[in-house]
């Protein structure tokens, strides 16, 4: 790295530290002490390393400098959007009956309708409000996972965190309907948003959460979100993320999951549109007989950049994790997948699998893929595999030789490629919608849900 | 039906076919035999429109049209069918979707309405019964996990669904046990029609015991060195290819 680059990196990082100090009183104002007491420590942790550069092994495939080096206004105050989001963002997926929650620039939308018919004891809403009003629901969980992370961007989130989505499902409760969280970025000028989410699933419980990331306006947007998820023993939790922002929106999303014994976790990230996207997914398997299924798919073109980073920590024996990430890269887009599996010393009988398959549609598209297995136990079954290739020409010819036009044949093959991931979605109407969105995306159309296509 | 004139084909600069002449009339069955590496499969692939081959000279007329000008899908829609020597496995593409798209593309080309789901299923059941095809095969992805025999039967099944005017069977017999061979042959014979022609590409005479050819051609080093009636196949089975090689030199 040249001297100027280092200077620039320091300068960019310092800008965020300055931004923090300049807005400190606004950040504290109205926030729970649970948030405020973490800020100074977090900002110092961020300051120590700054925005991660190429030298940081975990960020070597993604250059964050240009994305962070813009004159953003931090979204440190809630601003009510000019439009009625409840009217605009009415999800039209047929048969997808959900509790819908809207967030704008990381803030809980004040006009959110209160979800009706939730099982008793279930708390859903603004983490800011709940931390103030019922701190006992938050204090034993907040930052318990993220606080252990070395990632400076997670520390930056903790320093700026004011609001986000909160869900607490008590023991023995099954949420029949999924909770759909629409994360909207909306601003007339460049904006830096911070969102802090906390999801606590008790024991013997079940819940499904869908995040739909959207943008409203076309200007430079950067969002830095952190989601902490606790899945209690014998519980089942599904976490779906649909990233469908415009290409000027950049985001860093870090999720931390801690799983207890016999729990079953499924995550699935579908990236359709967006600029620079970095998804960190950290799984801490902390009880025996737990299962984690991690899925991801992305469809990129133009200058999109999508980087998925996973880290699965097997800390207890007899657990299973399975990762499948697939990317279809067109034009000049760049993708990265780095997946780490760590099997701790006593985590015998671990089954841990990982696969990353990629299709490059042009000579300019690029994919970086890096598996990393660290195994400290001796009786385990672990595997990883990665492929980067083009459309299978033999399969293409086979389809054409049966009278199927080239464009349709290509589409068929790409759909088939993606379908391996899509079929894992455990909410049927959502699966059908994603199938449809993926097909549209592959056809080169703007793949937005009808009711969420106003931008 | 099909007229090939002085066809010369190269792959990566190496000439594989060195001037093929062949004329096939409606209803005829032609067998093309020859030792390994003589160019038999190349001929099949060039006719179907595979891109890796460079036609350096010659012309192919298929029902009054310049075949070489047509994309593979248009050749198929006009009634040319290649039964692949190595059918491709396509995970994630269900057989039913694939066949339905294929059949309806053919119908669209002929100006016919697409088949409804029930019409399609009925047609599929008929053809499956004819070929004694395991019912569950059509519930799987295209050729995925099929045995060698199942793959070849699946090719003939597709042929039965598409009812081509010219079928090219590229070593359909290889890898088949005797029972599967009979079933495949029955399937082909069931489709015999005065308007339908077949090219059988094979190493061995045994498939020709069941599908009786009108003509047998021997391809050697990229040329048809001998053409005769069905008795030529018997002679080849007895004597091998060496005498032809000697004659050809």
XYZ file of C-alpha atoms in Angstrom:
704
model
C 0.000 0.000 0.000
C 1.411 3.358 -0.904
C 1.856 6.150 1.591
C -0.977 8.199 0.161
C -3.285 5.222 0.320
C -2.455 4.734 3.989
C -2.977 8.411 4.645
C -6.246 8.279 2.844
C -7.327 5.217 4.794
C -6.518 6.953 8.065
C -8.241 10.072 6.864
C -11.397 8.172 5.951
C -11.459 6.377 9.292
C -10.824 9.615 11.179
C -13.745 11.177 9.415
C -16.045 8.642 11.035
C -14.449 9.186 14.444
C -14.974 12.926 14.012
C -18.501 12.313 12.858
C -19.052 10.331 16.035
C -17.725 13.047 18.352
C -19.586 15.781 16.546
C -22.853 13.881 16.927
C -22.224 12.334 20.338
C -24.943 14.281 22.126
C -27.493 13.501 19.412
C -26.556 9.825 19.570
C -27.021 9.765 23.349
C -30.190 11.812 23.368
C -33.188 9.594 23.936
C -31.120 6.419 23.730
C -31.075 3.930 26.558
C -27.979 3.887 28.788
C -27.601 0.305 27.535
C -26.597 1.827 24.207
C -24.864 4.937 25.440
C -22.469 3.181 27.783
C -20.985 1.196 24.894
C -20.276 4.076 22.554
C -16.925 5.417 23.748
C -15.348 1.967 24.028
C -16.685 0.989 20.653
C -15.429 4.081 18.883
C -11.970 3.526 20.357
C -12.039 -0.054 19.094
C -12.964 1.229 15.680
C -10.235 3.855 15.833
C -7.569 1.244 16.522
C -7.987 -0.451 13.145
C -10.163 1.906 11.160
C -11.979 0.912 7.986
C -10.575 -2.496 7.054
C -8.261 -2.426 4.046
C -6.840 -5.121 1.775
C -4.341 -6.079 4.480
C -7.184 -7.309 6.633
C -7.468 -10.969 5.656
C -11.227 -10.954 6.193
C -11.743 -8.030 3.839
C -9.101 -8.733 1.199
C -11.613 -9.071 -1.652
C -13.576 -5.938 -0.933
C -12.228 -2.453 -1.080
C -14.343 -0.442 1.316
C -12.411 2.798 0.995
C -14.288 4.307 -1.959
C -17.621 3.405 -0.414
C -16.806 4.966 2.949
C -14.945 7.906 1.453
C -17.980 10.006 0.657
C -19.546 12.982 2.356
C -22.427 11.285 4.112
C -24.805 12.825 6.546
C -25.248 10.358 9.404
C -28.869 9.424 10.075
C -28.618 10.283 13.762
C -32.148 11.658 14.058
C -35.410 10.087 13.161
C -37.114 11.789 10.254
C -40.588 10.869 9.308
C -40.716 10.087 5.599
C -42.908 12.318 3.452
C -44.968 9.390 2.284
C -47.161 6.948 4.127
C -45.023 3.826 4.010
C -47.830 1.621 5.252
C -49.657 2.387 2.035
C -46.683 2.102 -0.265
C -45.057 -0.966 1.195
C -47.916 -3.307 1.337
C -46.358 -6.609 0.413
C -48.355 -8.240 -2.371
C -46.840 -11.698 -2.304
C -49.906 -13.905 -2.587
C -50.546 -16.104 0.417
C -47.573 -14.617 2.230
C -49.307 -13.615 5.393
C -46.836 -11.808 7.621
C -46.544 -9.281 10.395
C -44.992 -6.345 8.604
C -42.583 -3.941 10.287
C -41.037 -0.952 8.521
C -37.726 0.674 9.281
C -36.410 3.802 7.600
C -32.686 4.474 7.532
C -32.249 2.187 10.498
C -35.059 3.788 12.496
C -38.299 2.145 13.497
C -41.058 3.813 11.477
C -43.314 5.730 13.870
C -46.447 5.014 11.902
C -45.915 1.252 12.018
C -49.151 -0.514 12.710
C -48.995 -2.629 15.785
C -48.898 -6.287 14.784
C -52.211 -7.896 15.715
C -52.681 -11.343 17.136
C -49.155 -12.051 18.335
C -48.908 -14.778 20.973
C -48.801 -13.444 24.522
C -45.401 -12.384 25.751
C -43.976 -11.857 22.284
C -42.326 -8.474 21.931
C -41.818 -6.944 18.509
C -40.814 -3.415 17.744
C -38.218 -0.716 18.105
C -35.119 -1.722 20.020
C -34.698 1.910 21.088
C -38.137 2.011 22.651
C -37.878 -1.399 24.261
C -34.404 -0.701 25.673
C -35.863 2.409 27.303
C -39.116 0.955 28.521
C -38.250 -2.676 29.257
C -34.453 -2.750 29.582
C -34.607 -6.195 31.190
C -35.581 -7.633 27.778
C -32.455 -6.218 26.196
C -29.675 -5.898 28.722
C -28.597 -9.548 28.926
C -28.368 -9.871 25.183
C -27.330 -6.605 23.619
C -23.756 -6.678 22.294
C -23.100 -10.065 23.902
C -22.143 -11.489 20.519
C -21.165 -8.422 18.523
C -19.036 -7.138 21.397
C -16.704 -10.124 20.966
C -16.092 -9.360 17.314
C -12.832 -7.894 16.083
C -14.516 -6.348 13.114
C -14.039 -2.559 13.264
C -17.268 -2.030 11.334
C -19.207 -3.861 14.011
C -17.601 -1.541 16.579
C -18.567 1.402 14.377
C -22.139 0.152 14.432
C -22.107 -0.118 18.229
C -20.791 3.436 18.474
C -23.567 4.827 16.253
C -26.392 2.442 17.197
C -29.658 4.112 18.171
C -32.489 2.046 16.796
C -33.378 -1.097 14.919
C -35.634 -4.119 14.959
C -36.304 -6.054 18.121
C -38.001 -9.414 18.529
C -38.372 -11.512 21.609
C -40.206 -14.821 21.375
C -40.664 -16.335 24.814
C -40.192 -20.013 25.636
C -42.626 -22.443 24.095
C -44.139 -20.010 21.607
C -44.618 -20.721 17.932
C -45.113 -17.732 15.649
C -47.324 -19.078 12.914
C -46.814 -16.078 10.670
C -43.375 -14.897 9.604
C -42.306 -11.414 10.593
C -41.385 -9.345 7.595
C -39.071 -6.431 8.225
C -38.784 -3.909 5.425
C -35.541 -2.010 5.765
C -35.833 1.073 3.682
C -33.103 3.539 2.841
C -34.499 6.887 1.832
C -32.718 10.228 1.572
C -32.437 13.230 -0.680
C -28.707 13.533 -0.056
C -25.876 11.099 0.726
C -26.670 9.277 3.910
C -24.931 6.970 6.352
C -27.369 4.761 8.244
C -26.756 2.524 11.222
C -29.161 -0.180 12.259
C -28.929 -2.446 15.271
C -31.208 -5.460 15.467
C -31.742 -7.960 18.239
C -33.672 -11.208 17.941
C -34.152 -13.498 20.913
C -35.861 -16.832 20.427
C -36.569 -18.658 23.666
C -36.544 -22.398 24.241
C -38.932 -24.739 22.403
C -40.003 -21.873 20.161
C -40.321 -21.237 16.469
C -40.104 -18.085 14.408
C -39.321 -16.910 10.920
C -38.032 -13.452 10.065
C -37.758 -12.012 6.563
C -35.660 -8.905 5.945
C -36.422 -7.057 2.712
C -33.759 -4.431 2.033
C -35.019 -1.673 -0.223
C -34.100 1.816 -1.311
C -36.393 4.675 -2.109
C -34.119 7.295 -3.617
C -31.206 7.180 -5.946
C -28.383 8.874 -4.104
C -25.248 7.596 -2.372
C -26.327 5.543 0.583
C -24.323 3.519 3.034
C -25.817 1.328 5.662
C -23.978 -0.481 8.408
C -26.183 -2.959 10.179
C -25.616 -5.467 12.944
C -28.076 -8.188 13.898
C -27.644 -10.338 16.964
C -29.711 -13.516 17.103
C -30.067 -15.918 20.001
C -31.731 -19.238 19.286
C -32.662 -21.106 22.459
C -32.502 -24.845 22.872
C -34.989 -26.965 20.911
C -36.013 -23.950 18.846
C -36.322 -23.453 15.119
C -35.446 -20.141 13.539
C -35.476 -19.065 9.894
C -33.802 -15.882 8.761
C -34.319 -14.756 5.165
C -32.758 -11.659 3.658
C -33.759 -10.298 0.277
C -31.415 -7.575 -0.882
C -33.055 -5.478 -3.501
C -31.600 -1.999 -3.316
C -30.510 0.303 -6.057
C -26.923 0.177 -7.211
C -25.960 3.396 -5.468
C -26.772 1.827 -2.134
C -23.916 0.141 -0.352
C -24.232 -1.923 2.738
C -22.295 -3.862 5.310
C -24.465 -6.324 7.177
C -23.132 -8.339 10.061
C -25.211 -11.030 11.670
C -24.235 -13.001 14.749
C -26.142 -16.099 15.749
C -25.725 -18.124 18.897
C -27.433 -21.494 18.873
C -28.201 -23.659 21.869
C -28.701 -27.430 22.016
C -31.057 -29.113 19.534
C -31.770 -25.835 17.784
C -32.290 -25.620 14.070
C -31.278 -22.537 12.133
C -31.802 -21.705 8.490
C -30.463 -18.547 6.883
C -30.897 -17.594 3.269
C -29.628 -14.415 1.636
C -30.814 -13.572 -1.850
C -29.025 -10.626 -3.445
C -30.685 -9.228 -6.549
C -29.794 -5.560 -6.809
C -27.412 -3.307 -4.896
C -24.039 -1.610 -5.181
C -21.323 -2.853 -2.851
C -22.735 -5.407 -0.440
C -20.846 -7.177 2.266
C -22.656 -9.792 4.337
C -20.954 -11.183 7.420
C -22.585 -14.190 8.995
C -21.185 -15.583 12.214
C -22.663 -18.730 13.685
C -21.745 -19.883 17.141
C -22.978 -23.405 17.799
C -23.088 -23.637 21.511
C -25.111 -26.744 22.304
C -25.134 -30.351 21.164
C -27.291 -31.659 18.328
C -27.798 -28.247 16.818
C -28.108 -27.738 13.069
C -27.251 -24.689 10.988
C -28.167 -24.389 7.316
C -26.687 -21.398 5.550
C -27.757 -20.540 2.047
C -26.989 -17.659 -0.234
C -27.437 -16.662 -3.825
C -26.626 -13.553 -5.782
C -27.296 -12.316 -9.274
C -25.128 -9.419 -10.215
C -24.331 -7.287 -13.206
C -22.909 -3.854 -14.082
C -20.378 -2.889 -11.414
C -22.073 -4.630 -8.525
C -19.892 -6.107 -5.838
C -21.155 -8.793 -3.506
C -19.057 -10.333 -0.778
C -20.378 -13.059 1.520
C -18.290 -13.946 4.513
C -19.329 -16.773 6.808
C -17.825 -18.070 9.994
C -19.247 -21.164 11.642
C -17.892 -22.032 15.062
C -18.586 -25.578 16.140
C -18.072 -25.441 19.881
C -20.025 -28.515 20.908
C -20.028 -32.121 19.670
C -22.673 -33.824 17.518
C -23.694 -30.770 15.533
C -24.186 -30.200 11.863
C -23.664 -27.215 9.611
C -24.218 -26.957 5.904
C -23.390 -23.997 3.684
C -24.388 -23.540 0.066
C -23.704 -20.253 -1.703
C -24.261 -19.673 -5.393
C -23.536 -16.647 -7.540
C -24.338 -15.747 -11.124
C -22.113 -12.889 -12.246
C -22.720 -10.869 -15.369
C -20.957 -7.888 -17.001
C -18.298 -6.286 -14.758
C -19.615 -7.520 -11.445
C -17.380 -8.985 -8.799
C -18.245 -11.579 -6.219
C -16.490 -13.046 -3.234
C -17.192 -15.872 -0.872
C -15.046 -16.671 2.100
C -16.316 -19.359 4.384
C -14.667 -20.391 7.568
C -15.517 -23.435 9.603
C -13.885 -23.894 12.969
C -14.357 -27.135 14.849
C -13.268 -26.723 18.464
C -11.169 -29.341 20.228
C -13.948 -31.253 21.879
C -16.571 -30.830 19.182
C -16.353 -34.478 18.101
C -18.803 -35.990 15.610
C -19.198 -32.650 13.905
C -20.558 -32.679 10.370
C -19.654 -29.469 8.605
C -20.096 -28.932 4.897
C -19.577 -26.021 2.602
C -20.055 -25.494 -1.087
C -19.726 -22.424 -3.285
C -20.626 -22.600 -6.982
C -20.335 -19.701 -9.351
C -21.158 -18.986 -12.950
C -19.402 -16.188 -14.797
C -21.355 -14.952 -17.788
C -18.683 -12.625 -19.171
C -14.906 -12.501 -19.355
C -14.878 -9.422 -17.162
C -16.923 -10.762 -14.275
C -14.797 -11.948 -11.384
C -15.252 -14.302 -8.494
C -13.029 -14.839 -5.480
C -13.703 -17.862 -3.367
C -11.871 -19.017 -0.287
C -12.752 -21.880 2.006
C -11.069 -22.089 5.360
C -11.367 -25.113 7.598
C -9.797 -25.120 11.017
C -10.332 -28.467 12.668
C -9.105 -29.133 16.172
C -11.094 -32.320 16.767
C -10.198 -35.711 15.312
C -13.551 -37.415 14.775
C -15.345 -35.095 12.394
C -16.671 -35.045 8.878
C -15.956 -31.795 7.066
C -15.919 -30.923 3.418
C -15.716 -27.916 1.202
C -15.887 -27.361 -2.498
C -15.874 -24.420 -4.816
C -16.354 -24.050 -8.535
C -16.115 -21.086 -10.854
C -17.254 -21.768 -14.368
C -19.272 -20.758 -17.348
C -22.621 -21.999 -18.504
C -22.266 -25.673 -19.395
C -21.978 -25.558 -23.199
C -22.828 -29.233 -23.598
C -26.035 -28.824 -21.622
C -26.845 -25.725 -23.645
C -26.390 -27.601 -26.913
C -28.459 -30.490 -25.628
C -31.393 -28.180 -24.901
C -31.039 -26.372 -28.218
C -30.881 -29.687 -30.067
C -34.360 -30.287 -28.680
C -35.716 -27.112 -30.214
C -35.331 -24.776 -27.238
C -34.074 -21.328 -28.262
C -30.642 -20.357 -27.008
C -31.836 -17.537 -24.751
C -34.493 -19.757 -23.186
C -32.022 -22.592 -22.781
C -29.570 -20.301 -20.980
C -32.322 -19.097 -18.715
C -33.344 -22.661 -17.972
C -29.813 -23.557 -16.979
C -29.322 -20.500 -14.774
C -32.672 -21.050 -13.109
C -31.717 -24.639 -12.482
C -28.452 -23.436 -10.978
C -30.221 -21.076 -8.597
C -33.016 -23.453 -7.843
C -30.825 -25.641 -5.699
C -30.720 -22.774 -3.214
C -34.272 -21.519 -3.706
C -35.791 -24.912 -2.938
C -34.368 -24.721 0.567
C -36.634 -21.820 1.529
C -39.107 -23.095 4.095
C -41.881 -20.559 3.426
C -43.657 -21.654 0.276
C -45.117 -18.344 -0.966
C -41.751 -16.698 -0.369
C -40.036 -19.460 -2.285
C -42.378 -18.972 -5.237
C -41.837 -15.217 -5.168
C -38.077 -15.542 -5.050
C -38.274 -18.039 -7.897
C -40.180 -15.455 -9.882
C -37.829 -12.595 -8.915
C -34.789 -14.653 -9.833
C -36.242 -15.516 -13.200
C -36.995 -11.851 -13.859
C -33.517 -10.914 -12.723
C -31.975 -13.467 -15.042
C -34.080 -12.167 -17.912
C -32.425 -8.818 -17.304
C -35.573 -7.164 -16.011
C -35.675 -5.164 -12.837
C -36.518 -7.808 -10.283
C -38.632 -5.957 -7.789
C -41.821 -7.002 -6.146
C -44.726 -5.182 -7.792
C -45.726 -3.179 -4.769
C -42.156 -2.358 -3.829
C -41.119 -1.058 -7.253
C -41.967 2.604 -6.840
C -38.379 3.772 -7.210
C -34.808 -35.403 -47.313
C -31.085 -34.952 -46.743
C -28.323 -34.390 -49.260
C -24.728 -34.002 -48.176
C -22.276 -32.875 -50.824
C -18.510 -32.995 -50.418
C -18.654 -32.155 -46.704
C -15.331 -31.290 -45.158
C -15.120 -30.585 -41.436
C -12.231 -29.616 -39.166
C -11.874 -29.518 -35.420
C -9.123 -27.259 -34.107
C -7.389 -27.284 -37.455
C -7.522 -31.041 -37.884
C -9.619 -32.323 -40.754
C -11.997 -35.033 -39.559
C -14.416 -35.347 -42.469
C -12.756 -35.263 -45.860
C -15.494 -34.995 -48.431
C -18.661 -36.851 -47.429
C -21.396 -37.456 -50.003
C -24.649 -38.915 -48.825
C -28.232 -38.770 -49.994
C -31.163 -39.939 -47.913
C -34.732 -40.204 -49.187
C -37.875 -40.159 -47.064
C -38.534 -43.462 -45.313
C -35.008 -44.811 -45.715
C -32.815 -46.175 -42.984
C -29.089 -45.688 -43.433
C -26.469 -47.252 -41.223
C -23.110 -45.586 -40.886
C -20.448 -47.888 -39.581
C -16.754 -47.596 -39.184
C -13.843 -48.047 -36.815
C -13.127 -45.699 -33.909
C -12.032 -42.239 -34.942
C -13.389 -42.479 -38.453
C -15.622 -39.417 -38.004
C -19.034 -41.020 -37.411
C -19.990 -38.950 -34.376
C -18.568 -35.811 -35.945
C -21.015 -36.262 -38.798
C -23.927 -36.597 -36.353
C -22.858 -33.536 -34.394
C -22.334 -31.398 -37.493
C -25.812 -32.296 -38.705
C -27.298 -31.300 -35.337
C -25.355 -28.019 -35.343
C -22.744 -28.336 -32.617
C -20.516 -25.304 -32.686
C -17.058 -26.761 -32.098
C -16.874 -27.982 -35.677
C -15.739 -25.935 -38.612
C -17.271 -26.756 -41.950
C -14.562 -25.873 -44.458
C -16.276 -27.069 -47.607
C -19.419 -28.637 -48.942
C -23.125 -28.245 -48.423
C -25.998 -29.925 -46.661
C -29.549 -29.655 -47.894
C -32.277 -30.653 -45.461
C -35.750 -30.654 -46.993
C -34.876 -27.924 -49.426
C -33.036 -25.706 -46.950
C -29.388 -24.988 -46.328
C -28.952 -26.826 -43.039
C -25.646 -25.148 -42.235
C -27.360 -21.777 -42.059
C -29.739 -22.903 -39.334
C -29.267 -22.673 -35.562
C -29.424 -26.007 -33.723
C -32.880 -25.199 -32.310
C -34.240 -24.434 -35.797
C -32.840 -27.668 -37.168
C -34.607 -29.525 -34.352
C -37.879 -27.691 -34.956
C -37.702 -28.527 -38.667
C -37.576 -32.169 -37.734
C -33.946 -33.151 -37.260
C -33.283 -35.183 -34.148
C -29.985 -36.341 -32.728
C -29.984 -39.111 -30.188
C -26.830 -38.256 -28.268
C -24.037 -40.713 -27.809
C -23.492 -39.201 -24.372
C -26.753 -37.627 -23.184
C -25.972 -34.655 -20.927
C -27.024 -34.583 -17.277
C -28.713 -31.302 -16.418
C -29.318 -31.085 -12.673
C -32.119 -28.742 -11.663
C -34.013 -28.901 -14.957
C -36.938 -31.286 -14.415
C -37.579 -33.740 -17.270
C -41.214 -32.681 -17.441
C -40.439 -28.974 -17.855
C -37.764 -29.721 -20.393
C -39.972 -31.994 -22.484
C -42.958 -29.716 -22.283
C -40.909 -26.730 -23.437
C -39.387 -28.805 -26.185
C -42.686 -30.249 -27.444
C -44.385 -26.867 -27.350
C -41.496 -25.168 -29.167
C -41.938 -27.732 -31.915
C -45.684 -27.092 -31.975
C -45.227 -23.337 -32.032
C -42.941 -23.704 -35.009
C -45.622 -25.674 -36.829
C -48.200 -23.049 -35.949
C -49.996 -25.302 -33.466
C -51.384 -24.357 -30.080
C -49.284 -25.507 -27.122
C -50.482 -28.696 -25.440
C -52.426 -28.284 -22.240
C -50.995 -29.884 -19.123
C -53.359 -32.858 -19.342
C -52.815 -33.384 -23.068
C -49.100 -33.310 -22.483
C -49.236 -35.789 -19.620
C -51.385 -38.126 -21.687
C -48.907 -38.025 -24.577
C -46.043 -38.572 -22.201
C -47.727 -41.593 -20.614
C -48.369 -43.172 -24.011
C -44.795 -42.829 -25.130
C -43.413 -43.924 -21.816
C -45.447 -47.119 -21.954
C -44.230 -47.791 -25.451
C -40.616 -47.695 -24.276
C -41.224 -49.415 -20.952
C -39.732 -46.380 -19.315
C -39.764 -46.316 -15.531
C -42.467 -43.908 -14.572
C -40.362 -42.032 -12.043
C -37.682 -41.117 -14.579
C -39.730 -38.187 -15.796
C -39.949 -36.883 -12.230
C -36.211 -36.390 -12.090
C -33.875 -33.831 -13.566
C -32.825 -34.348 -17.178
C -30.632 -37.483 -17.261
C -29.440 -36.829 -13.731
C -28.394 -40.053 -12.074
C -29.801 -42.128 -14.956
C -28.007 -45.365 -15.743
C -26.380 -45.714 -19.161
C -29.341 -47.703 -20.430
C -31.868 -45.253 -18.999
C -30.118 -42.362 -20.707
C -30.307 -44.074 -24.098
C -33.927 -45.046 -23.582
C -34.622 -41.469 -22.586
C -33.215 -40.303 -25.914
C -35.563 -42.594 -27.843
C -38.399 -41.486 -25.584
C -37.713 -37.861 -26.533
C -37.616 -38.887 -30.167
C -41.007 -40.533 -29.770
C -42.361 -37.355 -28.167
C -41.002 -35.087 -30.893
C -41.667 -37.339 -33.912
C -38.840 -36.011 -36.067
C -38.544 -36.338 -39.838
C -34.909 -37.361 -39.666
C -33.500 -39.138 -36.639
C -29.789 -39.626 -36.157
C -29.007 -42.326 -33.626
C -25.428 -41.831 -32.523
C -24.220 -45.108 -31.021
C -27.519 -45.547 -29.283
C -26.645 -49.221 -28.846
C -23.432 -48.690 -26.917
C -23.808 -49.478 -23.241
C -27.122 -51.257 -23.707
C -27.813 -54.789 -22.572
C -29.722 -57.027 -24.938
C -33.140 -56.316 -23.395
C -32.658 -52.565 -23.501
C -31.366 -52.897 -27.049
C -34.578 -54.637 -28.090
C -36.735 -52.017 -26.414
C -34.824 -49.212 -28.114
C -35.089 -50.969 -31.463
C -38.813 -51.524 -30.964
C -39.207 -47.859 -30.185
C -37.419 -46.885 -33.376
C -39.354 -49.395 -35.450
C -42.648 -48.196 -34.008
C -41.836 -44.797 -35.444
C -41.085 -46.141 -38.904
C -43.002 -44.188 -41.445
C -42.675 -43.643 -45.187
C -41.970 -39.996 -44.447
C -39.429 -40.548 -41.694
C -35.757 -41.338 -42.255
C -33.181 -42.672 -39.826
C -29.407 -42.598 -39.710
C -28.017 -45.273 -37.420
C -24.437 -44.647 -36.401
C -22.904 -47.728 -34.863
C -19.782 -49.791 -34.388
C -21.530 -53.102 -34.350
C -23.961 -54.929 -36.442
C -26.092 -56.128 -33.511
C -28.498 -53.136 -33.461
C -28.966 -53.695 -37.177
C -30.420 -57.130 -36.437
C -33.386 -55.259 -35.039
C -33.400 -52.075 -37.078
C -32.952 -53.317 -40.618
C -31.167 -50.700 -42.726
C -31.774 -50.063 -46.394
C -28.177 -48.971 -46.885
C -24.934 -49.473 -45.022
C -22.040 -47.049 -45.423
C -18.570 -47.535 -44.089
C -16.818 -44.423 -42.904
C -13.065 -44.616 -42.724
C -10.640 -41.756 -42.162
C -13.299 -39.175 -42.904
C -14.580 -40.689 -46.134
C -17.336 -43.082 -47.063
C -15.272 -45.870 -48.526
C -17.989 -48.398 -49.143
C -21.765 -48.366 -49.520
C -24.001 -51.358 -49.994
C -27.184 -53.012 -48.740
C -27.770 -54.550 -45.309
C -25.563 -57.562 -46.130
C -22.502 -55.332 -45.766
C -23.118 -55.114 -42.038
C -22.967 -58.901 -41.749
C -19.771 -58.995 -43.698
C -18.208 -56.375 -41.418
C -19.251 -58.296 -38.345
C -17.532 -61.371 -39.709
C -14.366 -59.879 -41.096
C -13.866 -56.733 -39.055
C -12.811 -53.466 -40.641
C -9.342 -54.468 -41.733
C -10.268 -55.657 -45.205
C -11.997 -52.340 -45.835
C -8.946 -50.481 -44.605
C -6.813 -52.481 -46.997
C -9.212 -51.860 -49.835
C -9.314 -48.164 -49.077
C -5.577 -47.690 -49.153
